[in-house]
Coordinates of C-alpha atoms in Angstrom, one line a residue:
M210 CA 205.6 -116.4 -22.7
A211 CA 208.7 -118.3 -23.7
V212 CA 212.0 -116.4 -23.4
S213 CA 215.2 -117.2 -25.3
S214 CA 218.7 -115.7 -25.7
I215 CA 217.5 -114.0 -28.9
Q216 CA 216.4 -111.2 -26.6
K217 CA 219.9 -109.9 -26.4
L218 CA 219.7 -109.1 -30.1
T219 CA 216.1 -108.5 -31.0
I220 CA 213.2 -107.4 -28.9
G221 CA 211.0 -110.3 -29.9
L222 CA 210.0 -110.6 -26.3
F223 CA 210.3 -107.2 -24.7
N224 CA 210.3 -105.9 -21.2
V225 CA 207.1 -104.3 -20.0
S226 CA 209.1 -101.6 -18.2
F227 CA 210.2 -100.3 -21.6
L228 CA 206.6 -99.8 -22.5
A229 CA 206.0 -97.5 -19.6
L230 CA 208.2 -95.1 -21.4
L231 CA 205.8 -94.8 -24.2
S232 CA 203.5 -91.8 -24.2
G233 CA 199.7 -91.9 -24.6
C234 CA 196.5 -90.5 -23.1
G235 CA 193.1 -91.9 -22.2
G236 CA 189.6 -90.7 -21.7
G237 CA 186.4 -90.4 -23.7
S238 CA 183.4 -92.7 -24.0
T239 CA 183.6 -96.2 -22.5
M240 CA 183.3 -99.6 -24.1
T241 CA 182.6 -102.7 -21.9
D242 CA 185.0 -105.6 -22.3
N243 CA 182.7 -108.2 -23.7
N244 CA 185.1 -111.1 -23.0
N245 CA 184.0 -112.1 -19.5
N246 CA 184.0 -108.3 -18.7
S247 CA 187.6 -108.7 -17.5
N248 CA 190.7 -106.7 -18.2
G249 CA 192.9 -109.7 -17.6
D250 CA 194.1 -108.8 -14.1
G251 CA 191.2 -110.2 -12.1
D252 CA 189.3 -106.9 -11.8
T253 CA 186.1 -107.8 -13.6
G254 CA 184.5 -104.4 -13.1
N255 CA 186.8 -102.3 -15.3
R256 CA 185.8 -100.8 -18.6
I257 CA 188.0 -99.8 -21.5
N258 CA 187.8 -96.3 -22.8
W259 CA 187.8 -95.7 -26.5
T260 CA 187.6 -92.4 -28.3
Q261 CA 188.7 -92.0 -31.9
G262 CA 192.2 -90.5 -32.0
V263 CA 192.7 -90.9 -28.2
F264 CA 195.1 -93.6 -27.0
Q265 CA 196.0 -95.1 -23.7
P266 CA 199.6 -96.3 -23.2
S267 CA 200.0 -99.8 -24.6
S268 CA 201.5 -100.9 -21.3
N269 CA 197.9 -100.6 -19.8
F270 CA 197.0 -103.7 -21.9
Y271 CA 200.2 -105.6 -22.3
Q272 CA 199.8 -109.4 -21.8
Q273 CA 196.2 -109.0 -20.8
C274 CA 194.9 -111.8 -22.9
Q275 CA 191.2 -111.3 -23.2
A276 CA 190.3 -110.4 -26.9
L277 CA 189.3 -106.8 -26.3
N278 CA 192.4 -106.1 -24.2
E279 CA 194.6 -107.6 -26.8
K280 CA 193.0 -105.4 -29.5
H281 CA 193.5 -102.3 -27.4
W282 CA 197.1 -103.2 -26.9
L283 CA 197.5 -103.6 -30.6
R284 CA 195.8 -100.3 -31.3
S285 CA 198.0 -98.3 -28.8
W286 CA 201.2 -100.2 -29.7
S287 CA 200.6 -99.5 -33.4
N288 CA 200.0 -95.8 -32.6
E289 CA 203.2 -95.6 -30.6
T290 CA 205.6 -97.6 -32.8
Y291 CA 204.2 -98.1 -36.4
L292 CA 206.3 -96.2 -38.9
W293 CA 203.2 -94.7 -40.6
Y294 CA 201.0 -94.5 -37.4
D295 CA 199.2 -91.4 -38.7
E296 CA 198.0 -93.3 -41.8
I297 CA 196.1 -95.9 -39.8
I298 CA 192.4 -95.5 -39.8
D299 CA 191.4 -95.5 -36.1
R300 CA 188.6 -98.0 -35.6
D301 CA 186.8 -99.1 -32.4
P302 CA 188.4 -102.4 -31.4
A303 CA 185.1 -103.7 -30.0
L304 CA 183.5 -103.7 -33.5
T305 CA 186.0 -106.3 -35.0
P306 CA 185.5 -109.6 -33.2
A307 CA 188.8 -111.4 -33.9
V308 CA 192.1 -110.1 -32.7
S309 CA 193.8 -111.3 -35.9
E310 CA 191.3 -109.5 -38.1
Y311 CA 191.7 -106.3 -36.1
F312 CA 195.5 -106.4 -36.4
K313 CA 195.2 -106.6 -40.2
L314 CA 193.5 -103.2 -40.1
L315 CA 196.3 -101.5 -38.2
K316 CA 198.4 -100.5 -41.2
T317 CA 198.6 -97.9 -44.0
E318 CA 196.5 -98.5 -47.1
K319 CA 198.5 -96.0 -49.2
I320 CA 200.5 -97.0 -52.2
T321 CA 203.9 -96.0 -53.6
E322 CA 204.5 -93.8 -56.6
S323 CA 204.8 -96.9 -58.8
G324 CA 201.4 -98.2 -57.5
A325 CA 202.7 -100.9 -55.1
N326 CA 201.3 -101.3 -51.6
K327 CA 203.3 -99.2 -49.2
D328 CA 203.1 -101.9 -46.5
N329 CA 203.0 -105.4 -47.9
F330 CA 204.7 -107.1 -44.9
H331 CA 202.2 -106.8 -42.0
S332 CA 201.8 -110.2 -40.3
S333 CA 201.8 -112.3 -37.1
L334 CA 202.8 -115.7 -36.1
P335 CA 202.5 -118.0 -33.0
T336 CA 205.4 -117.1 -30.8
A337 CA 206.7 -120.6 -30.5
Q338 CA 206.7 -121.0 -34.2
W339 CA 208.5 -117.7 -34.7
E340 CA 211.2 -118.6 -32.2
A341 CA 211.8 -122.0 -33.9
Q342 CA 212.0 -120.4 -37.3
S343 CA 214.3 -117.5 -36.4
Q344 CA 216.6 -119.4 -34.1
S345 CA 217.0 -122.7 -35.9
G346 CA 215.8 -122.0 -39.4
V347 CA 213.0 -124.6 -39.0
T348 CA 209.8 -124.3 -41.2
F349 CA 207.1 -126.6 -42.4
G350 CA 207.4 -127.9 -45.9
Y351 CA 208.9 -130.5 -48.3
G352 CA 212.4 -129.1 -48.6
F353 CA 212.0 -127.2 -51.9
K354 CA 211.7 -123.5 -52.7
V355 CA 209.4 -122.5 -55.5
K356 CA 209.8 -119.4 -57.7
L357 CA 206.3 -118.3 -58.8
I358 CA 206.9 -116.7 -62.2
S359 CA 203.2 -116.2 -62.8
P360 CA 200.8 -116.7 -59.8
T361 CA 197.6 -116.5 -61.9
A362 CA 196.4 -118.6 -64.8
P363 CA 198.3 -119.6 -66.9
R364 CA 200.6 -120.1 -64.0
Q365 CA 204.3 -121.0 -63.9
G366 CA 206.1 -122.2 -60.8
V367 CA 209.6 -123.7 -60.8
I368 CA 211.7 -125.2 -58.0
S369 CA 214.5 -122.8 -57.4
Y370 CA 216.5 -125.0 -55.0
T371 CA 216.1 -127.9 -52.5
E372 CA 217.4 -128.5 -49.0
P373 CA 219.5 -131.5 -48.4
N374 CA 218.1 -134.4 -46.3
S375 CA 214.5 -133.4 -47.1
P376 CA 211.5 -135.1 -48.7
A377 CA 212.3 -133.2 -52.0
S378 CA 215.9 -134.2 -52.1
A379 CA 215.0 -137.8 -51.3
Q380 CA 212.9 -137.9 -54.4
N381 CA 215.7 -136.4 -56.5
L382 CA 213.8 -133.2 -57.1
A383 CA 216.0 -130.3 -58.1
R384 CA 216.2 -126.8 -59.5
G385 CA 214.4 -126.6 -62.8
F386 CA 211.4 -128.9 -62.0
E387 CA 208.2 -127.1 -63.0
I388 CA 204.9 -127.8 -61.2
L389 CA 202.1 -129.2 -63.4
E390 CA 199.6 -130.5 -60.8
I391 CA 199.0 -130.5 -57.1
D392 CA 196.6 -133.1 -55.6
G393 CA 195.0 -133.6 -59.0
V394 CA 194.4 -129.9 -59.7
D395 CA 195.9 -128.3 -62.8
F396 CA 198.5 -125.9 -61.5
I397 CA 198.8 -124.0 -64.7
N398 CA 195.1 -123.4 -65.6
A399 CA 193.0 -123.8 -62.4
N400 CA 190.6 -120.9 -62.3
T401 CA 188.2 -121.4 -59.4
Q402 CA 188.9 -120.4 -55.8
A403 CA 188.3 -123.9 -54.6
E404 CA 190.9 -125.3 -56.9
V405 CA 193.4 -122.6 -56.0
D406 CA 192.7 -123.3 -52.3
T407 CA 193.8 -126.8 -53.0
L408 CA 197.0 -125.6 -54.7
N409 CA 197.9 -123.3 -51.9
A410 CA 197.2 -125.9 -49.2
G411 CA 199.4 -128.4 -51.0
L412 CA 202.2 -126.0 -51.9
Y413 CA 202.4 -124.2 -48.6
P414 CA 201.7 -126.7 -45.7
T415 CA 201.1 -125.3 -42.2
K416 CA 201.8 -128.4 -40.3
V417 CA 203.8 -131.6 -40.3
G418 CA 202.4 -134.7 -42.0
K419 CA 200.5 -133.0 -44.9
S420 CA 200.6 -135.6 -47.7
T421 CA 200.5 -134.0 -51.2
S422 CA 200.7 -135.4 -54.7
F423 CA 202.7 -133.4 -57.2
V424 CA 203.3 -133.7 -60.9
F425 CA 206.5 -132.1 -62.1
K426 CA 208.2 -131.5 -65.4
D427 CA 211.9 -131.3 -65.8
I428 CA 212.4 -128.2 -68.0
N429 CA 215.6 -129.6 -69.4
T430 CA 214.2 -133.0 -70.6
D431 CA 210.4 -132.4 -70.6
E432 CA 210.1 -135.6 -68.5
T433 CA 207.2 -135.6 -66.2
R434 CA 207.2 -137.3 -62.7
E435 CA 204.5 -137.8 -60.1
V436 CA 205.7 -137.8 -56.5
I437 CA 204.0 -137.9 -53.1
L438 CA 205.6 -135.7 -50.5
N439 CA 204.9 -135.6 -46.8
S440 CA 205.5 -132.2 -45.1
Q441 CA 207.9 -132.1 -42.2
T442 CA 209.9 -129.6 -40.2
I443 CA 212.6 -128.4 -42.6
T444 CA 215.9 -127.0 -41.3
S445 CA 217.4 -124.8 -43.9
R446 CA 221.1 -124.5 -44.8
P447 CA 221.4 -120.7 -45.0
V448 CA 225.0 -120.8 -46.5
T449 CA 225.9 -123.3 -49.2
N450 CA 228.1 -123.8 -52.3
V451 CA 231.2 -122.1 -50.9
K452 CA 233.8 -122.4 -53.7
T453 CA 236.3 -120.6 -55.9
L454 CA 235.7 -120.0 -59.6
A455 CA 237.5 -118.9 -62.8
D456 CA 241.2 -118.9 -62.1
G457 CA 240.7 -119.6 -58.4
T458 CA 240.6 -115.9 -57.4
V459 CA 236.9 -115.5 -57.5
G460 CA 235.0 -116.6 -54.4
Y461 CA 231.3 -117.6 -54.5
F462 CA 228.7 -118.8 -52.1
Q463 CA 224.9 -119.0 -51.9
F464 CA 223.4 -117.1 -48.9
N465 CA 219.7 -117.9 -48.4
S466 CA 218.7 -116.3 -45.1
H467 CA 220.0 -114.0 -42.3
N468 CA 218.7 -116.3 -39.6
A469 CA 220.5 -117.1 -36.4
I470 CA 222.2 -120.3 -37.6
A471 CA 223.7 -118.5 -40.5
E472 CA 226.3 -116.7 -38.5
K473 CA 228.8 -119.5 -38.1
P474 CA 228.6 -120.7 -41.7
L475 CA 229.2 -117.1 -42.9
Y476 CA 232.2 -116.9 -40.6
D477 CA 233.5 -120.2 -42.1
A478 CA 232.8 -119.2 -45.7
F479 CA 234.7 -115.9 -45.4
N480 CA 237.6 -117.7 -43.6
N481 CA 237.8 -120.3 -46.4
L482 CA 237.7 -117.7 -49.1
K483 CA 240.3 -115.6 -47.3
A484 CA 242.6 -118.6 -47.1
S485 CA 242.1 -119.0 -50.9
N486 CA 243.4 -115.5 -51.4
V487 CA 240.4 -114.5 -53.6
T488 CA 240.5 -111.1 -55.1
D489 CA 236.8 -110.9 -56.1
L490 CA 233.6 -112.1 -54.5
I491 CA 230.2 -113.1 -55.8
I492 CA 227.5 -113.7 -53.2
D493 CA 224.3 -115.3 -54.4
I494 CA 221.4 -113.7 -52.5
R495 CA 218.7 -114.2 -55.1
Y496 CA 216.4 -116.0 -52.7
N497 CA 217.4 -114.3 -49.4
G498 CA 214.4 -112.6 -47.9
G499 CA 216.2 -111.0 -45.0
G500 CA 216.5 -111.4 -41.3
F501 CA 218.9 -110.0 -38.7
L502 CA 220.1 -106.5 -39.8
Q503 CA 223.2 -106.8 -37.7
M504 CA 224.1 -109.9 -39.6
A505 CA 223.9 -107.9 -42.8
S506 CA 226.4 -105.5 -41.2
Q507 CA 228.7 -108.4 -40.4
V508 CA 228.6 -109.6 -44.0
A509 CA 229.3 -106.1 -45.3
Y510 CA 232.2 -105.8 -42.9
M511 CA 233.7 -109.2 -43.9
I512 CA 233.5 -108.0 -47.6
A513 CA 235.0 -104.6 -47.1
G514 CA 237.3 -104.9 -44.1
P515 CA 238.2 -102.3 -41.4
A516 CA 240.0 -99.8 -43.6
N517 CA 236.9 -99.3 -45.7
T518 CA 234.4 -99.3 -42.8
N519 CA 236.0 -97.8 -39.6
G520 CA 233.8 -95.1 -38.2
K521 CA 231.1 -95.5 -40.9
I522 CA 227.5 -96.2 -40.3
F523 CA 226.1 -99.3 -41.8
E524 CA 222.5 -98.2 -41.2
K525 CA 221.0 -95.4 -39.2
T526 CA 217.5 -96.5 -38.0
I527 CA 214.7 -94.0 -38.1
F528 CA 211.4 -94.5 -36.3
N529 CA 208.2 -92.5 -36.7
D530 CA 208.3 -88.7 -36.0
Q531 CA 207.1 -89.2 -32.4
H532 CA 210.5 -90.8 -31.6
P533 CA 213.4 -88.7 -33.0
T534 CA 215.8 -89.5 -30.1
F535 CA 214.8 -92.6 -28.2
N536 CA 213.8 -96.1 -29.4
P537 CA 210.1 -96.5 -28.8
V538 CA 210.4 -100.2 -28.1
T539 CA 213.5 -100.4 -25.8
G540 CA 213.5 -96.9 -24.5
Q541 CA 217.2 -96.6 -25.3
R542 CA 218.8 -93.6 -27.0
L543 CA 218.8 -94.2 -30.8
K544 CA 222.2 -95.1 -32.2
P545 CA 223.1 -96.4 -35.6
V546 CA 224.0 -100.0 -36.6
M547 CA 227.7 -99.8 -37.4
F548 CA 229.7 -102.3 -39.5
T549 CA 230.0 -105.2 -37.1
N550 CA 233.5 -106.6 -36.8
E551 CA 232.9 -109.5 -34.3
F552 CA 230.9 -112.6 -33.8
V553 CA 227.7 -111.6 -32.1
G554 CA 226.1 -115.0 -31.1
F555 CA 222.6 -114.8 -32.6
A556 CA 221.8 -118.5 -31.9
D557 CA 221.3 -120.2 -28.6
N558 CA 224.6 -121.9 -27.6
P559 CA 226.6 -120.0 -30.3
A560 CA 229.4 -122.0 -32.0
L561 CA 232.0 -119.4 -31.3
V562 CA 232.9 -117.2 -28.4
V563 CA 231.0 -113.9 -28.6
G564 CA 233.4 -111.2 -29.6
T565 CA 235.6 -113.4 -31.8
P566 CA 237.0 -111.1 -34.6
L567 CA 235.5 -111.7 -38.0
P568 CA 237.6 -112.5 -41.0
T569 CA 237.8 -109.9 -43.8
L570 CA 238.5 -109.9 -47.5
N571 CA 239.2 -106.2 -47.7
L572 CA 237.5 -105.8 -51.1
E573 CA 236.5 -102.5 -52.7
R574 CA 233.9 -104.2 -54.9
V575 CA 231.5 -107.1 -54.7
Y576 CA 229.1 -108.8 -57.1
L577 CA 225.6 -109.6 -55.7
L578 CA 223.2 -111.9 -57.6
T579 CA 219.6 -110.8 -57.0
T580 CA 216.0 -111.4 -57.9
A581 CA 212.7 -110.0 -56.8
S582 CA 213.0 -112.4 -53.8
T583 CA 216.1 -110.5 -52.6
C584 CA 214.6 -108.4 -49.7
S585 CA 215.1 -106.4 -46.7
A586 CA 218.4 -107.2 -44.8
S587 CA 219.8 -108.4 -48.1
E588 CA 219.0 -105.0 -49.7
A589 CA 220.6 -103.4 -46.6
I590 CA 223.9 -105.0 -47.6
I591 CA 223.7 -103.2 -50.9
N592 CA 222.7 -99.9 -49.4
G593 CA 225.2 -100.1 -46.5
L594 CA 228.2 -100.9 -48.8
R595 CA 227.3 -98.2 -51.2
G596 CA 227.2 -95.8 -48.3
A597 CA 230.8 -96.8 -47.5
D598 CA 231.9 -96.3 -51.2
I599 CA 232.2 -100.0 -51.9
E600 CA 231.3 -100.7 -55.5
V601 CA 228.3 -103.0 -55.6
I602 CA 227.7 -104.7 -59.0
Q603 CA 224.2 -106.2 -59.2
I604 CA 223.6 -109.1 -61.6
G605 CA 220.1 -110.5 -62.0
S606 CA 216.8 -108.7 -61.6
G607 CA 215.4 -105.9 -59.3
T608 CA 215.1 -106.6 -55.6
C609 CA 211.8 -106.5 -53.7
G610 CA 212.1 -103.0 -52.3
K611 CA 211.9 -103.1 -48.5
P612 CA 214.0 -100.6 -46.6
Y613 CA 211.9 -101.2 -43.6
G614 CA 212.1 -103.4 -40.5
F615 CA 210.6 -104.3 -37.2
Y616 CA 211.0 -105.7 -33.7
P617 CA 209.1 -109.0 -33.4
I618 CA 206.8 -108.3 -30.5
D619 CA 205.2 -111.0 -28.4
N620 CA 201.8 -110.4 -26.7
C621 CA 199.7 -113.3 -25.4
D622 CA 201.8 -116.0 -27.2
T623 CA 201.4 -114.3 -30.6
T624 CA 204.4 -112.4 -32.2
Y625 CA 203.5 -109.4 -34.3
F626 CA 205.5 -108.0 -37.2
S627 CA 204.6 -104.4 -37.9
I628 CA 206.8 -102.0 -39.7
Q629 CA 208.5 -99.7 -37.2
F630 CA 211.6 -98.3 -38.7
T631 CA 213.4 -97.4 -41.9
G632 CA 217.1 -97.0 -42.5
E633 CA 219.7 -94.8 -44.1
N634 CA 223.3 -95.6 -45.0
N635 CA 226.4 -93.6 -44.1
K636 CA 225.5 -91.1 -46.8
G637 CA 222.0 -90.6 -45.6
F638 CA 220.3 -92.6 -48.4
G639 CA 217.6 -95.1 -47.7
E640 CA 214.7 -94.6 -50.2
Y641 CA 214.6 -97.8 -52.2
S642 CA 211.0 -98.9 -51.7
D643 CA 210.9 -100.1 -55.3
G644 CA 214.2 -101.9 -54.8
F645 CA 217.6 -101.8 -56.5
A646 CA 218.0 -102.9 -60.1
P647 CA 220.8 -103.3 -62.6
Q648 CA 221.4 -100.3 -64.8
N649 CA 220.2 -101.9 -68.0
T650 CA 216.9 -103.2 -66.7
T651 CA 214.2 -102.9 -69.3
D652 CA 211.2 -103.3 -67.0
N653 CA 209.8 -99.9 -66.3
A654 CA 206.8 -100.9 -64.2
R655 CA 208.6 -99.9 -61.0
L656 CA 211.0 -97.1 -60.1
P657 CA 214.0 -98.8 -58.6
V658 CA 217.4 -97.3 -57.7
R659 CA 219.6 -98.3 -60.7
I660 CA 223.2 -99.4 -60.0
A661 CA 226.0 -100.9 -62.0
G662 CA 225.4 -104.4 -63.3
C663 CA 223.4 -106.5 -65.7
A664 CA 219.8 -107.5 -66.0
V665 CA 219.7 -111.2 -66.4
A666 CA 216.9 -113.7 -66.1
D667 CA 217.1 -116.5 -63.5
D668 CA 218.2 -119.6 -65.3
F669 CA 216.5 -122.7 -64.1
S670 CA 218.2 -124.9 -66.6
H671 CA 221.4 -124.9 -64.5
Q672 CA 222.0 -125.5 -60.9
L673 CA 223.0 -122.7 -58.6
G674 CA 226.8 -122.3 -58.5
D675 CA 227.2 -123.6 -62.0
P676 CA 229.5 -121.2 -63.9
E677 CA 227.2 -121.7 -66.9
E678 CA 224.1 -120.6 -65.0
A679 CA 223.1 -117.3 -66.7
I680 CA 223.3 -114.9 -63.8
L681 CA 226.5 -116.3 -62.4
K682 CA 228.0 -116.5 -66.0
A683 CA 227.1 -112.8 -66.5
A684 CA 228.8 -111.8 -63.3
L685 CA 232.0 -113.7 -64.3
G686 CA 231.8 -112.1 -67.8
Y687 CA 231.3 -108.6 -66.3
R688 CA 234.3 -109.1 -64.2
D689 CA 236.4 -110.0 -67.3
N690 CA 235.3 -107.3 -69.6
G691 CA 232.8 -105.0 -68.0
S692 CA 230.0 -105.8 -70.4
C693 CA 226.6 -107.4 -70.1
P694 CA 224.6 -109.8 -72.2
A695 CA 221.3 -108.6 -73.7
A696 CA 218.9 -107.7 -70.9
S697 CA 216.7 -110.6 -70.1
S698 CA 215.1 -109.9 -66.7
I699 CA 211.5 -110.1 -68.1
A700 CA 211.8 -112.6 -71.0
S701 CA 213.5 -116.0 -70.8
K702 CA 212.4 -119.4 -72.0
Q703 CA 213.6 -121.0 -68.8
G704 CA 212.6 -118.5 -66.2
F705 CA 211.2 -115.1 -66.1
A706 CA 208.6 -115.2 -68.9
P707 CA 206.6 -112.0 -68.9
A708 CA 204.2 -112.2 -65.9
R709 CA 200.7 -112.9 -67.0
F710 CA 198.0 -111.6 -64.7
D711 CA 194.3 -112.1 -65.1
D712 CA 191.3 -112.3 -62.7
T713 CA 191.8 -115.9 -61.7
P714 CA 192.7 -116.5 -58.1
A715 CA 196.4 -116.3 -57.3
V716 CA 198.6 -119.0 -55.9
L717 CA 200.3 -117.2 -53.0
D718 CA 202.2 -118.1 -49.9
T719 CA 200.3 -116.1 -47.2
R720 CA 201.9 -118.0 -44.3
A721 CA 203.0 -115.4 -41.8
G722 CA 206.3 -117.1 -41.3
S723 CA 207.1 -116.6 -45.0
L724 CA 206.2 -112.9 -44.8
A725 CA 208.2 -112.5 -41.6
E726 CA 211.3 -113.8 -43.4
Q727 CA 211.2 -110.8 -45.7
N728 CA 212.3 -108.4 -43.1
K729 CA 215.0 -106.6 -41.3
I730 CA 215.1 -107.5 -37.6
L731 CA 216.7 -104.8 -35.5
P732 CA 219.4 -105.6 -32.9
S733 CA 219.0 -104.0 -29.5
H734 CA 222.6 -103.0 -29.1

């Protein structure tokens, strides 16, 4: 398996010796390994025991890459580390042929009080692809992000932003372009699985070189355009639009991902805003699905400063009830993630010396712009700051609701993402599985934690960072007079029209890489 310096911060590729610390037991009836009858270590005469509810240590099967051995590793590893291990239905691995299909079964099927799936983030990815994505921000695509306002017919999908130097930007595509057709299929009204398969394949490419024809409509002018885009590896810019607004005392920037390459741009953004002597800060995390939890603690520290965070926990990580004291992945004694006051060096060849002190704005309040695409480590910023008595003012719509996280674990060149921990802030609070939402939110379908702020629809008629864009405008207005415009989170001509769901197939990004982005990745120290 490939090894990178990311190991010092996440256990994406963990040491087998740690697994020896995990408890388990064997015994029961035997099942023959039907993949060359080998357990992967050259002993072709061994059999694998399986009895429902009885588990061998996962270390017995680690990196033994015949299919049955891999499935037994997944079964034992899930029993040891999955947050809701006791809600997994224990099935005989030999009865599910594919390793990937067996992994899909190793999660809870329960739902939350509001009716949402309890675990909606279970996925896997080829290890090489995961390392490229998490280290360098590289993904496959055209360089635009799409907000799916309604995934079933009649659908609505609008470009939320584009990456510079990408196929999308080269065609002058921008925020506010609505999808009408993909490869000749009506995006809005397609109602057969075959048609939706074409839509998904075109919108969410899984390799370089996918040529796709799109028809877009500019929602501001109603002009339609047909363009052909070829997918390529896209390197994201996780931090953009760093600027001052209003009278120059309000700082703003767009923060799209807690990935490894974001650390230096975040450092630079806070340094620039500190030099500008800003007294208020607006961070646009409306499309930030998550990433490194320790990076979230850095952001929170740079907002609040040492006087507000010294000695306070950013997030206490909690594993399943089999592991109250020691981390089941690393074997280390559990200790909380504190507010991080120095440069960590997430990326290979970090741009600054590890240990460089971080700049701080020493603020006691912050404005965070959010949508349902704000997940995981981004939500941890909200929860961690609230635990330190920093006033968080939320403008936009409710977040996705993911207080959970994982270690990305490599076995046989596949990296698995399976929920392993939840978190609590300095005040012991961590239950926000239905997300955080502004206090005047009118959507009662979920049960979010309501906090100060304004429910405002995403405004695709203006570019991000434009003071006239509805969410940013509302944040500036709230700063001036403490009042909100009429709540618009679920009704807006240019954005969040009421979601319309029927029984037609859904357009959905099921790529594991996209699911993996919506997570908290735990630092090892």
